[in-house]
mmCIF file of C-alpha atoms in Angstrom:
data_model
loop_
_atom_site.group_PDB
_atom_site.id
_atom_site.type_symbol
_atom_site.label_atom_id
_atom_site.label_comp_id
_atom_site.label_asym_id
_atom_site.label_seq_id
_atom_site.Cartn_x
_atom_site.Cartn_y
_atom_site.Cartn_z
ATOM 1 C CA MET A 1 1.337 41.816 -4.369
ATOM 2 C CA ALA A 2 4.034 44.170 -3.196
ATOM 3 C CA ILE A 3 7.777 44.943 -3.447
ATOM 4 C CA PHE A 4 10.214 45.337 -0.584
ATOM 5 C CA LYS A 5 13.091 47.373 -1.792
ATOM 6 C CA ILE A 6 16.504 46.623 -0.276
ATOM 7 C CA ASP A 7 18.507 48.945 -2.625
ATOM 8 C CA ASP A 8 18.649 49.953 -6.163
ATOM 9 C CA LYS A 9 19.721 46.564 -7.339
ATOM 10 C CA ASN A 10 17.907 44.282 -4.830
ATOM 11 C CA GLU A 11 14.248 43.729 -3.870
ATOM 12 C CA LEU A 12 11.756 41.115 -2.626
ATOM 13 C CA TYR A 13 8.433 40.264 -4.281
ATOM 14 C CA TYR A 14 5.950 39.380 -1.497
ATOM 15 C CA GLU A 15 2.237 39.066 -0.735
ATOM 16 C CA TYR A 16 0.771 39.738 2.659
ATOM 17 C CA ILE A 17 -2.774 38.940 3.939
ATOM 18 C CA PRO A 18 -3.143 40.042 7.570
ATOM 19 C CA PRO A 19 -4.912 37.945 10.125
ATOM 20 C CA LYS A 20 -8.137 38.843 11.900
ATOM 21 C CA ILE A 21 -7.801 39.850 15.578
ATOM 22 C CA ASP A 22 -5.990 37.228 17.508
ATOM 23 C CA GLY A 23 -5.264 35.264 14.429
ATOM 24 C CA CYS A 24 -1.746 34.076 13.452
ATOM 25 C CA THR A 25 0.448 34.910 10.378
ATOM 26 C CA CYS A 26 2.052 31.951 8.724
ATOM 27 C CA VAL A 27 5.499 33.256 7.261
ATOM 28 C CA PHE A 28 6.190 30.728 4.496
ATOM 29 C CA VAL A 29 9.927 30.286 3.427
ATOM 30 C CA ASN A 30 10.459 28.740 0.147
ATOM 31 C CA ALA A 31 12.762 25.840 -0.865
ATOM 32 C CA LEU A 32 15.535 26.957 -3.289
ATOM 33 C CA THR A 33 13.710 26.295 -6.486
ATOM 34 C CA GLY A 34 10.260 27.253 -5.089
ATOM 35 C CA ASP A 35 8.160 30.448 -5.255
ATOM 36 C CA VAL A 36 4.955 31.842 -3.731
ATOM 37 C CA SER A 37 2.637 29.622 -5.785
ATOM 38 C CA ALA A 38 3.343 26.722 -3.226
ATOM 39 C CA TRP A 39 1.473 28.676 -0.634
ATOM 40 C CA ASN A 40 -0.933 31.228 -1.942
ATOM 41 C CA GLY A 41 -3.543 29.063 -3.300
ATOM 42 C CA SER A 42 -5.544 26.558 -1.209
ATOM 43 C CA ILE A 43 -3.081 26.718 1.642
ATOM 44 C CA GLY A 44 -3.472 30.480 2.062
ATOM 45 C CA GLU A 45 -7.210 30.361 1.469
ATOM 46 C CA ASN A 46 -7.723 27.676 4.148
ATOM 47 C CA LEU A 47 -5.765 29.970 6.659
ATOM 48 C CA ILE A 48 -7.973 32.924 5.893
ATOM 49 C CA LYS A 49 -11.108 30.770 6.536
ATOM 50 C CA ASN A 50 -9.739 30.307 10.055
ATOM 51 C CA ASN A 51 -9.153 34.091 10.638
ATOM 52 C CA ASP A 52 -5.396 33.648 10.172
ATOM 53 C CA GLY A 53 -3.223 35.327 7.559
ATOM 54 C CA TYR A 54 0.061 34.646 5.730
ATOM 55 C CA LEU A 55 3.160 36.368 4.263
ATOM 56 C CA VAL A 56 4.748 34.679 1.282
ATOM 57 C CA TYR A 57 7.758 36.044 -0.683
ATOM 58 C CA ASN A 58 10.419 34.991 -3.175
ATOM 59 C CA PHE A 59 14.124 35.032 -2.346
ATOM 60 C CA ARG A 60 16.546 37.122 -4.299
ATOM 61 C CA GLY A 61 17.020 35.054 -7.305
ATOM 62 C CA GLN A 62 13.599 33.631 -7.525
ATOM 63 C CA ALA A 63 10.851 34.869 -9.640
ATOM 64 C CA GLN A 64 10.032 38.725 -9.476
ATOM 65 C CA SER A 65 12.600 39.478 -6.837
ATOM 66 C CA LYS A 66 15.595 41.478 -8.146
ATOM 67 C CA PHE A 67 19.206 40.866 -7.047
ATOM 68 C CA ASP A 68 22.773 42.241 -7.786
ATOM 69 C CA ARG A 69 24.185 39.802 -10.151
ATOM 70 C CA ASN A 70 27.572 39.970 -8.503
ATOM 71 C CA LEU A 71 26.153 39.157 -5.088
ATOM 72 C CA GLU A 72 26.489 35.563 -3.763
ATOM 73 C CA LEU A 73 23.055 34.428 -2.542
ATOM 74 C CA SER A 74 24.300 32.641 0.643
ATOM 75 C CA ASP A 75 22.329 31.587 3.529
ATOM 76 C CA ASN A 76 23.298 34.642 5.368
ATOM 77 C CA VAL A 77 21.896 36.887 2.759
ATOM 78 C CA ILE A 78 18.521 34.832 2.672
ATOM 79 C CA VAL A 79 18.136 34.805 6.472
ATOM 80 C CA ASN A 80 18.918 38.533 6.701
ATOM 81 C CA ASP A 81 16.341 39.207 4.014
ATOM 82 C CA LEU A 82 13.714 37.136 5.966
ATOM 83 C CA ILE A 83 14.434 39.235 9.031
ATOM 84 C CA SER A 84 14.389 42.466 7.139
ATOM 85 C CA LEU A 85 11.026 41.723 5.551
ATOM 86 C CA VAL A 86 9.327 40.707 8.782
ATOM 87 C CA ASN A 87 10.650 43.836 10.394
ATOM 88 C CA PHE A 88 9.274 45.719 7.475
ATOM 89 C CA VAL A 89 5.834 44.132 7.309
ATOM 90 C CA LYS A 90 5.512 43.593 10.984
ATOM 91 C CA PRO A 91 3.073 40.637 10.879
ATOM 92 C CA LYS A 92 1.303 39.601 14.130
ATOM 93 C CA ASN A 93 1.602 36.155 15.837
ATOM 94 C CA ILE A 94 4.078 34.806 13.594
ATOM 95 C CA VAL A 95 4.195 31.025 12.604
ATOM 96 C CA LEU A 96 7.324 30.384 10.524
ATOM 97 C CA VAL A 97 6.926 27.565 7.893
ATOM 98 C CA GLY A 98 9.814 26.296 5.934
ATOM 99 C CA LEU A 99 9.893 23.752 3.089
ATOM 100 C CA SER A 100 13.240 21.745 2.818
ATOM 101 C CA ILE A 101 16.235 24.146 3.339
ATOM 102 C CA GLY A 102 13.619 26.923 3.901
ATOM 103 C CA GLY A 103 13.155 25.482 7.306
ATOM 104 C CA LEU A 104 16.742 25.728 8.104
ATOM 105 C CA TYR A 105 16.604 29.433 7.077
ATOM 106 C CA ALA A 106 13.459 29.959 9.108
ATOM 107 C CA ALA A 107 15.343 28.366 12.156
ATOM 108 C CA LYS A 108 18.471 30.528 11.768
ATOM 109 C CA SER A 109 16.180 33.655 11.632
ATOM 110 C CA LEU A 110 14.619 32.727 15.071
ATOM 111 C CA LEU A 111 18.376 32.923 16.532
ATOM 112 C CA SER A 112 18.837 36.221 14.881
ATOM 113 C CA GLY A 113 15.862 38.001 16.335
ATOM 114 C CA ILE A 114 12.645 36.951 14.809
ATOM 115 C CA GLN A 115 9.871 36.473 17.447
ATOM 116 C CA ALA A 116 7.565 33.528 16.525
ATOM 117 C CA LYS A 117 4.804 31.586 18.206
ATOM 118 C CA GLY A 118 5.706 28.364 16.377
ATOM 119 C CA LEU A 119 7.884 26.813 13.728
ATOM 120 C CA VAL A 120 6.887 24.238 10.966
ATOM 121 C CA LEU A 121 9.614 22.112 9.446
ATOM 122 C CA ILE A 122 8.725 20.186 6.202
ATOM 123 C CA ASN A 123 11.298 17.623 5.324
ATOM 124 C CA THR A 124 13.918 19.929 6.738
ATOM 125 C CA LEU A 125 15.820 17.866 9.412
ATOM 126 C CA ARG A 126 19.110 16.348 8.065
ATOM 127 C CA LYS A 127 22.654 16.028 9.194
ATOM 128 C CA PRO A 128 25.721 17.290 7.492
ATOM 129 C CA SER A 129 27.538 14.424 5.697
ATOM 130 C CA GLU A 130 29.526 13.561 2.602
ATOM 131 C CA ARG A 131 26.506 12.258 1.043
ATOM 132 C CA LEU A 132 24.467 15.494 1.550
ATOM 133 C CA ASN A 133 27.489 17.606 0.340
ATOM 134 C CA TRP A 134 27.544 15.182 -2.878
ATOM 135 C CA ILE A 135 23.844 15.663 -3.648
ATOM 136 C CA ASN A 136 23.852 19.526 -3.159
ATOM 137 C CA ASN A 137 27.086 19.827 -5.234
ATOM 138 C CA ALA A 138 25.684 17.679 -8.025
ATOM 139 C CA MET A 139 22.495 19.747 -8.141
ATOM 140 C CA ALA A 140 24.563 22.987 -8.279
ATOM 141 C CA ASN A 141 26.413 21.681 -11.215
ATOM 142 C CA ALA A 142 23.531 20.067 -13.066
ATOM 143 C CA VAL A 143 21.489 23.425 -13.056
ATOM 144 C CA LYS A 144 24.201 24.872 -15.159
ATOM 145 C CA PHE A 145 23.603 22.268 -17.796
ATOM 146 C CA GLY A 146 19.881 21.904 -17.951
ATOM 147 C CA GLY A 147 18.262 24.180 -15.497
ATOM 148 C CA THR A 148 15.766 23.247 -12.875
ATOM 149 C CA SER A 149 13.999 21.034 -15.331
ATOM 150 C CA LEU A 150 17.005 18.599 -15.588
ATOM 151 C CA ILE A 151 17.215 18.388 -11.822
ATOM 152 C CA LEU A 152 13.431 17.742 -11.276
ATOM 153 C CA ASP A 153 13.333 15.168 -13.990
ATOM 154 C CA MET A 154 16.261 13.124 -12.526
ATOM 155 C CA VAL A 155 15.373 13.313 -8.904
ATOM 156 C CA LEU A 156 11.513 13.639 -8.787
ATOM 157 C CA PRO A 157 11.042 9.787 -8.904
ATOM 158 C CA MET A 158 13.140 9.598 -5.685
ATOM 159 C CA LEU A 159 11.530 12.817 -4.075
ATOM 160 C CA ALA A 160 7.705 12.544 -4.745
ATOM 161 C CA SER A 161 4.802 10.290 -4.605
ATOM 162 C CA PRO A 162 3.648 7.989 -7.575
ATOM 163 C CA SER A 163 0.438 10.086 -7.720
ATOM 164 C CA PHE A 164 2.261 13.309 -7.972
ATOM 165 C CA LEU A 165 4.562 11.939 -10.724
ATOM 166 C CA SER A 166 1.480 11.090 -12.677
ATOM 167 C CA LYS A 167 0.201 14.613 -12.552
ATOM 168 C CA MET A 168 3.673 16.015 -13.479
ATOM 169 C CA LYS A 169 4.411 13.454 -16.297
ATOM 170 C CA SER A 170 2.675 15.494 -19.221
ATOM 171 C CA SER A 171 4.960 18.378 -18.805
ATOM 172 C CA ALA A 172 8.217 16.505 -17.724
ATOM 173 C CA LEU A 173 11.008 14.569 -19.600
ATOM 174 C CA LYS A 174 10.973 16.958 -22.439
ATOM 175 C CA TYR A 175 14.580 17.521 -23.899
ATOM 176 C CA GLU A 176 13.761 21.020 -24.987
ATOM 177 C CA ASN A 177 13.095 22.046 -21.532
ATOM 178 C CA TYR A 178 16.838 21.391 -20.482
ATOM 179 C CA LEU A 179 18.055 25.050 -20.790
ATOM 180 C CA GLY A 180 21.462 25.603 -18.977
ATOM 181 C CA LEU A 181 21.815 28.571 -16.717
ATOM 182 C CA ASP A 182 24.908 30.746 -16.472
ATOM 183 C CA ASP A 183 26.893 31.586 -13.341
ATOM 184 C CA TYR A 184 24.995 34.750 -12.812
ATOM 185 C CA ASP A 185 21.520 33.265 -12.977
ATOM 186 C CA GLY A 186 19.482 33.569 -9.723
ATOM 187 C CA VAL A 187 18.740 29.900 -9.499
ATOM 188 C CA THR A 188 22.275 29.032 -10.101
ATOM 189 C CA LYS A 189 23.451 31.313 -7.224
ATOM 190 C CA LEU A 190 20.802 30.060 -4.962
ATOM 191 C CA MET A 191 21.838 26.406 -5.785
ATOM 192 C CA HIS A 192 25.465 27.270 -4.930
ATOM 193 C CA GLY A 193 24.171 29.138 -1.709
ATOM 194 C CA GLY A 194 22.408 25.928 -0.812
ATOM 195 C CA TYR A 195 25.579 23.817 -1.428
ATOM 196 C CA THR A 196 27.770 26.068 0.796
ATOM 197 C CA THR A 197 24.958 26.306 3.608
ATOM 198 C CA ASN A 198 26.213 24.879 6.994
ATOM 199 C CA TRP A 199 23.667 22.222 8.225
ATOM 200 C CA ASP A 200 25.277 21.791 11.677
ATOM 201 C CA PHE A 201 22.386 23.851 13.436
ATOM 202 C CA ASP A 202 22.020 23.597 17.234
ATOM 203 C CA TRP A 203 18.474 22.571 17.496
ATOM 204 C CA ARG A 204 18.641 22.566 21.236
ATOM 205 C CA LYS A 205 18.559 26.381 21.148
ATOM 206 C CA LEU A 206 14.847 26.458 19.861
ATOM 207 C CA GLU A 207 12.322 27.036 22.760
ATOM 208 C CA LEU A 208 9.096 27.557 20.794
ATOM 209 C CA PRO A 209 6.756 24.729 19.667
ATOM 210 C CA VAL A 210 7.864 22.960 16.528
ATOM 211 C CA LEU A 211 5.982 20.833 14.035
ATOM 212 C CA ILE A 212 7.922 18.213 12.007
ATOM 213 C CA MET A 213 6.352 16.920 8.964
ATOM 214 C CA SER A 214 8.093 14.029 7.078
ATOM 215 C CA GLY A 215 7.094 12.576 3.670
ATOM 216 C CA HIS A 216 8.063 8.928 3.294
ATOM 217 C CA TYR A 217 8.387 9.098 -0.408
ATOM 218 C CA ASP A 218 11.463 11.335 0.017
ATOM 219 C CA LYS A 219 14.249 8.921 -0.758
ATOM 220 C CA VAL A 220 16.882 11.689 -1.115
ATOM 221 C CA PHE A 221 16.876 13.673 1.994
ATOM 222 C CA ARG A 222 14.907 11.677 4.400
ATOM 223 C CA ILE A 223 17.072 9.435 6.643
ATOM 224 C CA GLU A 224 14.892 8.196 9.447
ATOM 225 C CA GLU A 225 17.832 7.511 11.872
ATOM 226 C CA ASP A 226 18.957 11.052 11.414
ATOM 227 C CA ILE A 227 15.528 12.475 11.939
ATOM 228 C CA ASN A 228 15.081 10.462 15.065
ATOM 229 C CA ASP A 229 18.366 11.761 16.540
ATOM 230 C CA LEU A 230 17.792 15.330 15.616
ATOM 231 C CA ILE A 231 14.270 15.548 17.121
ATOM 232 C CA LYS A 232 15.585 14.579 20.465
ATOM 233 C CA ASN A 233 17.254 17.978 20.549
ATOM 234 C CA LEU A 234 13.980 19.812 20.302
ATOM 235 C CA LYS A 235 12.239 20.574 23.472
ATOM 236 C CA ASN A 236 8.729 21.241 22.366
ATOM 237 C CA VAL A 237 8.079 18.982 19.297
ATOM 238 C CA ARG A 238 5.147 17.510 17.415
ATOM 239 C CA ARG A 239 6.000 14.881 14.701
ATOM 240 C CA ILE A 240 3.705 14.130 11.914
ATOM 241 C CA GLU A 241 4.562 11.338 9.299
ATOM 242 C CA VAL A 242 3.032 11.788 5.930
ATOM 243 C CA PRO A 243 3.260 8.357 4.125
ATOM 244 C CA GLU A 244 1.197 9.650 1.229
ATOM 245 C CA CYS A 245 3.657 12.266 0.190
ATOM 246 C CA GLY A 246 7.323 12.761 -0.523
ATOM 247 C CA HIS A 247 9.641 15.858 -0.131
ATOM 248 C CA LEU A 248 7.161 18.293 -1.508
ATOM 249 C CA ILE A 249 4.152 17.795 0.937
ATOM 250 C CA PRO A 250 2.503 21.229 0.258
ATOM 251 C CA ILE A 251 2.680 20.890 -3.339
ATOM 252 C CA GLU A 252 1.800 17.204 -3.648
ATOM 253 C CA ASP A 253 -1.198 17.404 -1.364
ATOM 254 C CA PRO A 254 -2.032 20.932 -0.265
ATOM 255 C CA GLU A 255 -5.416 20.045 1.332
ATOM 256 C CA LEU A 256 -3.654 17.437 3.559
ATOM 257 C CA PHE A 257 -0.893 19.868 4.434
ATOM 258 C CA SER A 258 -3.462 22.507 5.238
ATOM 259 C CA TYR A 259 -5.189 20.181 7.670
ATOM 260 C CA HIS A 260 -2.000 19.458 9.695
ATOM 261 C CA LEU A 261 -0.767 23.186 9.453
ATOM 262 C CA ASN A 262 -4.189 24.638 10.645
ATOM 263 C CA GLY A 263 -4.478 22.160 13.410
ATOM 264 C CA PHE A 264 -0.830 23.193 14.658
ATOM 265 C CA VAL A 265 -1.699 27.007 14.404
ATOM 266 C CA GLN A 266 -5.082 26.407 16.350
ATOM 267 C CA SER A 267 -3.129 24.783 19.080
ATOM 268 C CA LEU A 268 -0.814 27.773 19.351
ATOM 269 C CA LYS A 269 -3.842 30.137 20.032
ATOM 270 C CA SER A 270 -5.170 27.899 22.966
#
C-alpha cells in the first residue's frame, strides 16, 4: 500500500504489484461506490500467477484517499488523477480495466495521453438519455438521506444475480445502516460528479483492442440495443456476455471474471 500525494489536501491511496518481464499491468478503475477490495483479492492473485501485475487505487472521496472538501469531484478531476498516478507509478504494458462509470473514465484517459495495450469495459456502455439522468440524479439525492446502504438495498435486486443477493442478504436491509451523508462527504461528491458526467463519448476514437463484458442481470444500466449500437463504433472489439452475473461482475464472480480478463490479457501478449 502507498500514497500518491497531489498536494497538502489531496492524495490517492494505491497498491502496485509490478509484472514480471514482458507481463502486463492491469490498471483497475473503480465504480463510484467502489474501492480496491474489488480487485486486489483473487483477481489480482490470478494475474500474478500469469506473471502479470496490477495497479489499484481509490478515487479522491473513496476510502483512504484524501480530498479538499471544497473541491468538486468531477469526471475531469478523476480522469486527471488517473493520468497523474500512472505517470507517477509508470507501470509497464498497461491494460485499463473499468467497472461501470470507471470504464468511461478509463476511456477518457486514453484520449488524454495514457498509452495502453488494451481496455476492458465492464457494464460501461450506455447512451446519454433522460432515463440515465434520472437514475443518476436520484442516486445522488438518495445518498444524502441514507448513504450507500440505502442505494444498494433499493437497486441491488435490479443490478445483481439472485445468488449474489443471497450472499448479501444477511448484512443488507437494516434500517440502522441508512446514515445520511452531508454535501461535503466524499461519496456525496462522487455521486454528484457521476450525475454531471457527460456520457456522449466518441468511441470511434479508440484504436486499441477493447473487451466488452456485459452482465445480464443488470436491469438498470444494461440496454441491449444501445450496447449493440455503441459497439459498432469500436474498431477492435471482443464482446463477452455474462448471463450468470449482473452489473458487478468482478464482485459477483471474481473467478469467472478473472478467467475472461486473463484470456484477454494473454491475447495482447501474442
